[in-house]
């Protein structure tokens, strides 16, 4: 299932009838008799086939005149993992829309970030999704607003701006026109707000704003333990904290906390300004790899020499990154060092920039910084400054706008950046599921102990990043 026109009706209907969670977020079911669209796992009675239409994206269903189901709540479905595998312009544009780029800079700014024309971007979206970039961005705003209205007691005015709308009037009009009800009407029917049920509550406040709790769904199984331990081992002092049950970090203007609970991840956001909430949600989803498709990964890796590892940890995820540049700095500094040593250096580097609006150095601040005091060797300092200058000059983009293969090639041209560093950045920052940290000594040792030849590596495509995580997890 790669485009809207290529959805297999029979396969989709079977998944719908079985309420197969593997397909949650991969397509949406629209019912012509009710004009409502649902997730494949909706508990409502399965509609007759003659009354069903299937759409790849929620925006396509809304563009066809359908409104989201209040029962299964399409706004909390996991994202379609197929776009990460494709890695093409449409997938990169969708990632930037998730980050709120279209809300902040419009479709023109989105196209400029991708270095293409608006016309070409519109043509690509129409061909692959059946909806324009503007329609997709509007649907993202509406669905986030619907989640906030349902799961929090945030005032409607604040919901409007948190979801990316330019005014309350625009928010009210758009929701009324698209969904047939006003924000206040949805809030009145949302029911009690109970923490941990997906209908969450505000849990406190920070100076200037509330603490919001939101539900982040995923496709099961989800093996959160190894993921949290990976992040805990590499947590930067003063910036992050993590243990076997939760992950927390400082973000611009506040903090976030992620806690896996029964069937989902609970996100607690404490920020003074909620206008960038869409970006926070998107980055948290990528950090924990919540849009992964364990069934597709197991289908490939489970037929290889990795089968015993897949059976032991079928829900293993690839840890992502909060920020692409931050991850690149981690990769360069930590290459070949014990995690505790790297954490100390990174902690000093992060602490040097406080207090300030950014909890971690930006490319602009690092490009001209004196890195001797942080204990970074001259060669690695040169690598960091080269990456920072490349980002400032627009030569590379580590946050989703650039083709991963192109970014990797550009990284390899920089001083001190080898295949391992470029592969690690591609794996975690660029979210390339087929990235491989070539030359990793630990991987070579593990594969030797398991009697797995390097000739097996090509057979793990397009999921080599997950193969690396499964091998690392045996340590």
PDB file of C-alpha atoms in Angstrom, residues 203-441:
ATOM      1  CA  UNK A 203      -1.788  17.645  36.232  1.00  0.00           C
ATOM      2  CA  UNK A 204      -0.428  20.929  37.461  1.00  0.00           C
ATOM      3  CA  UNK A 205       1.143  24.108  36.203  1.00  0.00           C
ATOM      4  CA  UNK A 206       4.390  25.819  35.371  1.00  0.00           C
ATOM      5  CA  UNK A 207       4.965  29.553  35.294  1.00  0.00           C
ATOM      6  CA  UNK A 208       2.776  30.833  32.496  1.00  0.00           C
ATOM      7  CA  UNK A 209       1.118  27.569  31.496  1.00  0.00           C
ATOM      8  CA  UNK A 210      -0.457  24.231  32.481  1.00  0.00           C
ATOM      9  CA  UNK A 211       0.953  20.713  32.518  1.00  0.00           C
ATOM     10  CA  UNK A 212      -0.851  18.830  29.772  1.00  0.00           C
ATOM     11  CA  UNK A 213      -1.163  15.059  29.597  1.00  0.00           C
ATOM     12  CA  UNK A 214      -1.688  13.435  26.216  1.00  0.00           C
ATOM     13  CA  UNK A 215      -1.909   9.878  24.981  1.00  0.00           C
ATOM     14  CA  UNK A 216       0.577   8.657  22.343  1.00  0.00           C
ATOM     15  CA  UNK A 217      -0.474   5.381  20.725  1.00  0.00           C
ATOM     16  CA  UNK A 218       1.667   2.780  18.955  1.00  0.00           C
ATOM     17  CA  UNK A 219       1.318  -0.525  17.143  1.00  0.00           C
ATOM     18  CA  UNK A 220       1.901  -3.389  19.548  1.00  0.00           C
ATOM     19  CA  UNK A 221       4.088  -4.979  20.633  1.00  0.00           C
ATOM     20  CA  UNK A 222       6.152  -2.199  22.206  1.00  0.00           C
ATOM     21  CA  UNK A 223       9.277  -3.174  24.152  1.00  0.00           C
ATOM     22  CA  UNK A 224       9.812  -0.009  26.152  1.00  0.00           C
ATOM     23  CA  UNK A 225      12.361  -1.380  28.624  1.00  0.00           C
ATOM     24  CA  UNK A 226      15.392  -1.638  26.298  1.00  0.00           C
ATOM     25  CA  UNK A 227      14.471   1.671  24.693  1.00  0.00           C
ATOM     26  CA  UNK A 228      14.402   3.513  28.021  1.00  0.00           C
ATOM     27  CA  UNK A 229      17.614   1.822  29.178  1.00  0.00           C
ATOM     28  CA  UNK A 230      19.330   2.906  25.954  1.00  0.00           C
ATOM     29  CA  UNK A 231      18.255   6.512  26.552  1.00  0.00           C
ATOM     30  CA  UNK A 232      19.136   6.357  30.254  1.00  0.00           C
ATOM     31  CA  UNK A 233      22.673   5.148  29.532  1.00  0.00           C
ATOM     32  CA  UNK A 234      23.212   8.141  27.249  1.00  0.00           C
ATOM     33  CA  UNK A 235      21.224  10.796  29.151  1.00  0.00           C
ATOM     34  CA  UNK A 236      23.029  14.151  29.291  1.00  0.00           C
ATOM     35  CA  UNK A 237      23.316  15.446  32.873  1.00  0.00           C
ATOM     36  CA  UNK A 238      21.229  18.547  33.469  1.00  0.00           C
ATOM     37  CA  UNK A 239      19.308  18.022  30.226  1.00  0.00           C
ATOM     38  CA  UNK A 240      17.774  14.552  30.485  1.00  0.00           C
ATOM     39  CA  UNK A 241      16.898  11.923  33.045  1.00  0.00           C
ATOM     40  CA  UNK A 242      15.675   8.401  32.450  1.00  0.00           C
ATOM     41  CA  UNK A 243      15.246   5.044  34.133  1.00  0.00           C
ATOM     42  CA  UNK A 244      13.470   1.777  33.385  1.00  0.00           C
ATOM     43  CA  UNK A 245      10.015   3.395  33.580  1.00  0.00           C
ATOM     44  CA  UNK A 246      10.221   6.941  32.208  1.00  0.00           C
ATOM     45  CA  UNK A 247      12.177   9.522  30.227  1.00  0.00           C
ATOM     46  CA  UNK A 248      12.223  13.265  30.907  1.00  0.00           C
ATOM     47  CA  UNK A 249      14.081  16.174  29.395  1.00  0.00           C
ATOM     48  CA  UNK A 250      14.263  19.921  29.175  1.00  0.00           C
ATOM     49  CA  UNK A 251      12.878  21.461  25.995  1.00  0.00           C
ATOM     50  CA  UNK A 252      12.729  25.122  24.964  1.00  0.00           C
ATOM     51  CA  UNK A 253      10.391  26.785  27.452  1.00  0.00           C
ATOM     52  CA  UNK A 254       9.752  23.814  29.722  1.00  0.00           C
ATOM     53  CA  UNK A 255       9.978  20.046  30.134  1.00  0.00           C
ATOM     54  CA  UNK A 256       8.459  16.842  28.796  1.00  0.00           C
ATOM     55  CA  UNK A 257       8.059  13.439  30.460  1.00  0.00           C
ATOM     56  CA  UNK A 258       7.314  10.185  28.627  1.00  0.00           C
ATOM     57  CA  UNK A 259       6.012   7.159  30.522  1.00  0.00           C
ATOM     58  CA  UNK A 260       4.973   3.875  28.865  1.00  0.00           C
ATOM     59  CA  UNK A 261       1.739   2.667  30.453  1.00  0.00           C
ATOM     60  CA  UNK A 262      -0.819   0.044  29.496  1.00  0.00           C
ATOM     61  CA  UNK A 263      -1.230   0.190  25.715  1.00  0.00           C
ATOM     62  CA  UNK A 264       0.200   3.667  25.122  1.00  0.00           C
ATOM     63  CA  UNK A 265       2.800   6.220  26.184  1.00  0.00           C
ATOM     64  CA  UNK A 266       1.732   9.045  28.480  1.00  0.00           C
ATOM     65  CA  UNK A 267       3.201  12.399  27.491  1.00  0.00           C
ATOM     66  CA  UNK A 268       3.286  15.154  30.092  1.00  0.00           C
ATOM     67  CA  UNK A 269       4.149  18.570  28.678  1.00  0.00           C
ATOM     68  CA  UNK A 270       5.004  21.491  30.956  1.00  0.00           C
ATOM     69  CA  UNK A 271       5.680  24.533  28.791  1.00  0.00           C
ATOM     70  CA  UNK A 272       4.820  28.176  29.217  1.00  0.00           C
ATOM     71  CA  UNK A 273       3.933  28.559  25.515  1.00  0.00           C
ATOM     72  CA  UNK A 274       1.877  25.768  23.952  1.00  0.00           C
ATOM     73  CA  UNK A 275       1.985  27.148  20.401  1.00  0.00           C
ATOM     74  CA  UNK A 276       4.604  24.567  19.392  1.00  0.00           C
ATOM     75  CA  UNK A 277       2.765  21.596  20.868  1.00  0.00           C
ATOM     76  CA  UNK A 278       2.480  19.865  17.483  1.00  0.00           C
ATOM     77  CA  UNK A 279       6.262  19.906  17.193  1.00  0.00           C
ATOM     78  CA  UNK A 280       6.652  18.503  20.701  1.00  0.00           C
ATOM     79  CA  UNK A 281       4.237  15.642  20.011  1.00  0.00           C
ATOM     80  CA  UNK A 282       5.912  14.806  16.692  1.00  0.00           C
ATOM     81  CA  UNK A 283       9.384  14.783  18.225  1.00  0.00           C
ATOM     82  CA  UNK A 284       8.287  12.607  21.130  1.00  0.00           C
ATOM     83  CA  UNK A 285       6.792  10.089  18.722  1.00  0.00           C
ATOM     84  CA  UNK A 286      10.049   9.930  16.760  1.00  0.00           C
ATOM     85  CA  UNK A 287      12.187   9.787  19.898  1.00  0.00           C
ATOM     86  CA  UNK A 288      10.412   6.575  20.978  1.00  0.00           C
ATOM     87  CA  UNK A 289       9.837   5.280  17.420  1.00  0.00           C
ATOM     88  CA  UNK A 290       6.100   5.021  18.074  1.00  0.00           C
ATOM     89  CA  UNK A 291       5.151   4.788  14.385  1.00  0.00           C
ATOM     90  CA  UNK A 292       7.180   1.621  13.769  1.00  0.00           C
ATOM     91  CA  UNK A 293       5.526  -1.439  12.239  1.00  0.00           C
ATOM     92  CA  UNK A 294       6.753  -4.471  14.251  1.00  0.00           C
ATOM     93  CA  UNK A 295       4.906  -6.934  12.013  1.00  0.00           C
ATOM     94  CA  UNK A 296       6.622  -5.727   8.831  1.00  0.00           C
ATOM     95  CA  UNK A 297      10.005  -5.676  10.542  1.00  0.00           C
ATOM     96  CA  UNK A 298       9.543  -9.205  11.896  1.00  0.00           C
ATOM     97  CA  UNK A 299       8.421 -10.454   8.489  1.00  0.00           C
ATOM     98  CA  UNK A 300      11.865  -9.642   7.077  1.00  0.00           C
ATOM     99  CA  UNK A 301      14.221 -10.067  10.013  1.00  0.00           C
ATOM    100  CA  UNK A 302      12.333 -13.059  11.394  1.00  0.00           C
ATOM    101  CA  UNK A 303      13.260 -15.078   8.317  1.00  0.00           C
ATOM    102  CA  UNK A 304      16.965 -14.442   8.824  1.00  0.00           C
ATOM    103  CA  UNK A 305      19.696 -15.449  11.255  1.00  0.00           C
ATOM    104  CA  UNK A 306      18.197 -12.869  13.632  1.00  0.00           C
ATOM    105  CA  UNK A 307      15.042 -14.911  14.175  1.00  0.00           C
ATOM    106  CA  UNK A 308      15.863 -15.877  17.807  1.00  0.00           C
ATOM    107  CA  UNK A 309      16.443 -12.211  18.664  1.00  0.00           C
ATOM    108  CA  UNK A 310      13.142 -11.183  17.051  1.00  0.00           C
ATOM    109  CA  UNK A 311      11.269 -13.843  19.005  1.00  0.00           C
ATOM    110  CA  UNK A 312      12.861 -12.620  22.236  1.00  0.00           C
ATOM    111  CA  UNK A 313      12.081  -8.910  21.626  1.00  0.00           C
ATOM    112  CA  UNK A 314       9.395  -8.550  18.934  1.00  0.00           C
ATOM    113  CA  UNK A 315       8.611  -4.935  19.867  1.00  0.00           C
ATOM    114  CA  UNK A 316      12.136  -3.517  19.940  1.00  0.00           C
ATOM    115  CA  UNK A 317      12.346   0.105  18.717  1.00  0.00           C
ATOM    116  CA  UNK A 318      15.134   2.270  17.303  1.00  0.00           C
ATOM    117  CA  UNK A 319      15.722   5.230  19.638  1.00  0.00           C
ATOM    118  CA  UNK A 320      15.249   8.492  17.795  1.00  0.00           C
ATOM    119  CA  UNK A 321      16.387  12.001  18.636  1.00  0.00           C
ATOM    120  CA  UNK A 322      14.772  15.135  19.989  1.00  0.00           C
ATOM    121  CA  UNK A 323      16.873  17.315  17.692  1.00  0.00           C
ATOM    122  CA  UNK A 324      18.985  16.365  14.691  1.00  0.00           C
ATOM    123  CA  UNK A 325      21.923  18.616  15.468  1.00  0.00           C
ATOM    124  CA  UNK A 326      21.959  17.523  19.100  1.00  0.00           C
ATOM    125  CA  UNK A 327      22.140  13.902  17.963  1.00  0.00           C
ATOM    126  CA  UNK A 328      24.982  14.693  15.554  1.00  0.00           C
ATOM    127  CA  UNK A 329      26.927  16.274  18.416  1.00  0.00           C
ATOM    128  CA  UNK A 330      26.278  13.162  20.534  1.00  0.00           C
ATOM    129  CA  UNK A 331      27.520  10.914  17.724  1.00  0.00           C
ATOM    130  CA  UNK A 332      30.733  12.865  17.123  1.00  0.00           C
ATOM    131  CA  UNK A 333      31.566  13.302  20.803  1.00  0.00           C
ATOM    132  CA  UNK A 334      30.640   9.774  21.833  1.00  0.00           C
ATOM    133  CA  UNK A 335      32.331   7.861  19.020  1.00  0.00           C
ATOM    134  CA  UNK A 336      34.510   5.192  20.600  1.00  0.00           C
ATOM    135  CA  UNK A 337      34.013   6.491  24.151  1.00  0.00           C
ATOM    136  CA  UNK A 338      32.344   4.814  27.109  1.00  0.00           C
ATOM    137  CA  UNK A 339      28.818   6.254  27.558  1.00  0.00           C
ATOM    138  CA  UNK A 340      29.704   7.705  30.987  1.00  0.00           C
ATOM    139  CA  UNK A 341      32.682   9.579  29.540  1.00  0.00           C
ATOM    140  CA  UNK A 342      30.617  10.944  26.642  1.00  0.00           C
ATOM    141  CA  UNK A 343      27.869  12.017  29.033  1.00  0.00           C
ATOM    142  CA  UNK A 344      30.326  14.041  31.082  1.00  0.00           C
ATOM    143  CA  UNK A 345      31.641  15.907  28.041  1.00  0.00           C
ATOM    144  CA  UNK A 346      28.137  16.527  26.669  1.00  0.00           C
ATOM    145  CA  UNK A 347      26.943  17.690  30.084  1.00  0.00           C
ATOM    146  CA  UNK A 348      29.715  20.310  30.200  1.00  0.00           C
ATOM    147  CA  UNK A 349      28.913  21.359  26.644  1.00  0.00           C
ATOM    148  CA  UNK A 350      25.193  21.737  27.414  1.00  0.00           C
ATOM    149  CA  UNK A 351      25.856  23.520  30.698  1.00  0.00           C
ATOM    150  CA  UNK A 352      28.066  26.110  29.019  1.00  0.00           C
ATOM    151  CA  UNK A 353      25.033  27.539  27.229  1.00  0.00           C
ATOM    152  CA  UNK A 354      22.833  27.994  30.292  1.00  0.00           C
ATOM    153  CA  UNK A 355      20.893  30.039  31.125  1.00  0.00           C
ATOM    154  CA  UNK A 356      19.360  30.666  27.727  1.00  0.00           C
ATOM    155  CA  UNK A 357      16.329  29.904  25.536  1.00  0.00           C
ATOM    156  CA  UNK A 358      17.884  26.692  24.203  1.00  0.00           C
ATOM    157  CA  UNK A 359      18.767  23.860  26.598  1.00  0.00           C
ATOM    158  CA  UNK A 360      21.428  22.536  24.186  1.00  0.00           C
ATOM    159  CA  UNK A 361      23.832  24.473  21.927  1.00  0.00           C
ATOM    160  CA  UNK A 362      22.439  25.429  18.521  1.00  0.00           C
ATOM    161  CA  UNK A 363      24.489  25.303  15.302  1.00  0.00           C
ATOM    162  CA  UNK A 364      24.837  29.088  15.494  1.00  0.00           C
ATOM    163  CA  UNK A 365      26.141  29.091  19.059  1.00  0.00           C
ATOM    164  CA  UNK A 366      28.468  26.132  18.592  1.00  0.00           C
ATOM    165  CA  UNK A 367      29.993  27.314  15.288  1.00  0.00           C
ATOM    166  CA  UNK A 368      31.792  30.135  17.055  1.00  0.00           C
ATOM    167  CA  UNK A 369      32.282  28.571  20.474  1.00  0.00           C
ATOM    168  CA  UNK A 370      35.544  27.701  22.179  1.00  0.00           C
ATOM    169  CA  UNK A 371      35.193  23.955  22.804  1.00  0.00           C
ATOM    170  CA  UNK A 372      38.465  23.408  24.660  1.00  0.00           C
ATOM    171  CA  UNK A 373      36.827  23.882  28.066  1.00  0.00           C
ATOM    172  CA  UNK A 374      34.343  21.060  27.395  1.00  0.00           C
ATOM    173  CA  UNK A 375      37.171  18.572  26.934  1.00  0.00           C
ATOM    174  CA  UNK A 376      36.506  17.940  23.245  1.00  0.00           C
ATOM    175  CA  UNK A 377      39.639  16.991  21.263  1.00  0.00           C
ATOM    176  CA  UNK A 378      40.549  19.392  18.409  1.00  0.00           C
ATOM    177  CA  UNK A 379      39.714  16.898  15.683  1.00  0.00           C
ATOM    178  CA  UNK A 380      36.206  16.284  16.988  1.00  0.00           C
ATOM    179  CA  UNK A 381      35.718  19.996  17.613  1.00  0.00           C
ATOM    180  CA  UNK A 382      36.523  20.583  13.929  1.00  0.00           C
ATOM    181  CA  UNK A 383      33.915  17.974  12.956  1.00  0.00           C
ATOM    182  CA  UNK A 384      31.266  19.614  15.145  1.00  0.00           C
ATOM    183  CA  UNK A 385      31.955  23.052  13.707  1.00  0.00           C
ATOM    184  CA  UNK A 386      31.853  21.693  10.152  1.00  0.00           C
ATOM    185  CA  UNK A 387      28.417  20.174  10.786  1.00  0.00           C
ATOM    186  CA  UNK A 388      27.213  23.389  12.425  1.00  0.00           C
ATOM    187  CA  UNK A 389      28.386  25.523   9.486  1.00  0.00           C
ATOM    188  CA  UNK A 390      26.816  23.125   6.969  1.00  0.00           C
ATOM    189  CA  UNK A 391      23.457  23.418   8.733  1.00  0.00           C
ATOM    190  CA  UNK A 392      23.706  27.216   8.931  1.00  0.00           C
ATOM    191  CA  UNK A 393      24.610  27.418   5.218  1.00  0.00           C
ATOM    192  CA  UNK A 394      21.750  25.061   4.274  1.00  0.00           C
ATOM    193  CA  UNK A 395      24.043  22.354   2.919  1.00  0.00           C
ATOM    194  CA  UNK A 396      22.547  19.693   5.190  1.00  0.00           C
ATOM    195  CA  UNK A 397      19.302  19.341   7.110  1.00  0.00           C
ATOM    196  CA  UNK A 398      19.215  16.915  10.029  1.00  0.00           C
ATOM    197  CA  UNK A 399      15.539  17.416  10.889  1.00  0.00           C
ATOM    198  CA  UNK A 400      13.753  15.758   8.007  1.00  0.00           C
ATOM    199  CA  UNK A 401      13.838  18.024   4.950  1.00  0.00           C
ATOM    200  CA  UNK A 402      16.675  16.305   3.097  1.00  0.00           C
ATOM    201  CA  UNK A 403      16.976  12.889   1.509  1.00  0.00           C
ATOM    202  CA  UNK A 404      18.818  10.642   4.015  1.00  0.00           C
ATOM    203  CA  UNK A 405      21.199   9.329   1.354  1.00  0.00           C
ATOM    204  CA  UNK A 406      22.123  12.881   0.314  1.00  0.00           C
ATOM    205  CA  UNK A 407      22.647  13.940   3.925  1.00  0.00           C
ATOM    206  CA  UNK A 408      24.824  10.901   4.575  1.00  0.00           C
ATOM    207  CA  UNK A 409      27.013  11.677   1.550  1.00  0.00           C
ATOM    208  CA  UNK A 410      27.432  15.275   2.702  1.00  0.00           C
ATOM    209  CA  UNK A 411      28.359  14.147   6.211  1.00  0.00           C
ATOM    210  CA  UNK A 412      31.015  11.782   4.871  1.00  0.00           C
ATOM    211  CA  UNK A 413      32.698  14.708   3.126  1.00  0.00           C
ATOM    212  CA  UNK A 414      33.271  16.483   6.440  1.00  0.00           C
ATOM    213  CA  UNK A 415      36.489  16.195   8.446  1.00  0.00           C
ATOM    214  CA  UNK A 416      36.474  13.343  10.930  1.00  0.00           C
ATOM    215  CA  UNK A 417      33.073  11.941   9.894  1.00  0.00           C
ATOM    216  CA  UNK A 418      33.298   8.279   8.940  1.00  0.00           C
ATOM    217  CA  UNK A 419      30.743   5.600   8.009  1.00  0.00           C
ATOM    218  CA  UNK A 420      29.903   4.770  11.644  1.00  0.00           C
ATOM    219  CA  UNK A 421      29.114   8.370  12.600  1.00  0.00           C
ATOM    220  CA  UNK A 422      27.120   9.044   9.419  1.00  0.00           C
ATOM    221  CA  UNK A 423      25.206   5.777   9.801  1.00  0.00           C
ATOM    222  CA  UNK A 424      24.404   6.449  13.449  1.00  0.00           C
ATOM    223  CA  UNK A 425      23.110   9.935  12.615  1.00  0.00           C
ATOM    224  CA  UNK A 426      21.014   8.519   9.770  1.00  0.00           C
ATOM    225  CA  UNK A 427      19.610   5.839  12.070  1.00  0.00           C
ATOM    226  CA  UNK A 428      18.562   8.104  14.925  1.00  0.00           C
ATOM    227  CA  UNK A 429      18.205  11.652  13.581  1.00  0.00           C
ATOM    228  CA  UNK A 430      17.134  11.052   9.981  1.00  0.00           C
ATOM    229  CA  UNK A 431      14.919   8.079  10.964  1.00  0.00           C
ATOM    230  CA  UNK A 432      16.256   5.943   8.121  1.00  0.00           C
ATOM    231  CA  UNK A 433      15.095   2.391   8.976  1.00  0.00           C
ATOM    232  CA  UNK A 434      17.781   0.938   6.709  1.00  0.00           C
ATOM    233  CA  UNK A 435      20.731   2.872   8.183  1.00  0.00           C
ATOM    234  CA  UNK A 436      23.660   0.765   9.339  1.00  0.00           C
ATOM    235  CA  UNK A 437      26.533   1.967  11.596  1.00  0.00           C
ATOM    236  CA  UNK A 438      29.257   0.469   9.427  1.00  0.00           C
ATOM    237  CA  UNK A 439      32.430  -0.383  11.301  1.00  0.00           C
ATOM    238  CA  UNK A 440      30.805  -0.725  14.717  1.00  0.00           C
ATOM    239  CA  UNK A 441      33.191  -2.864  16.763  1.00  0.00           C
TER     240      UNK A 441
END
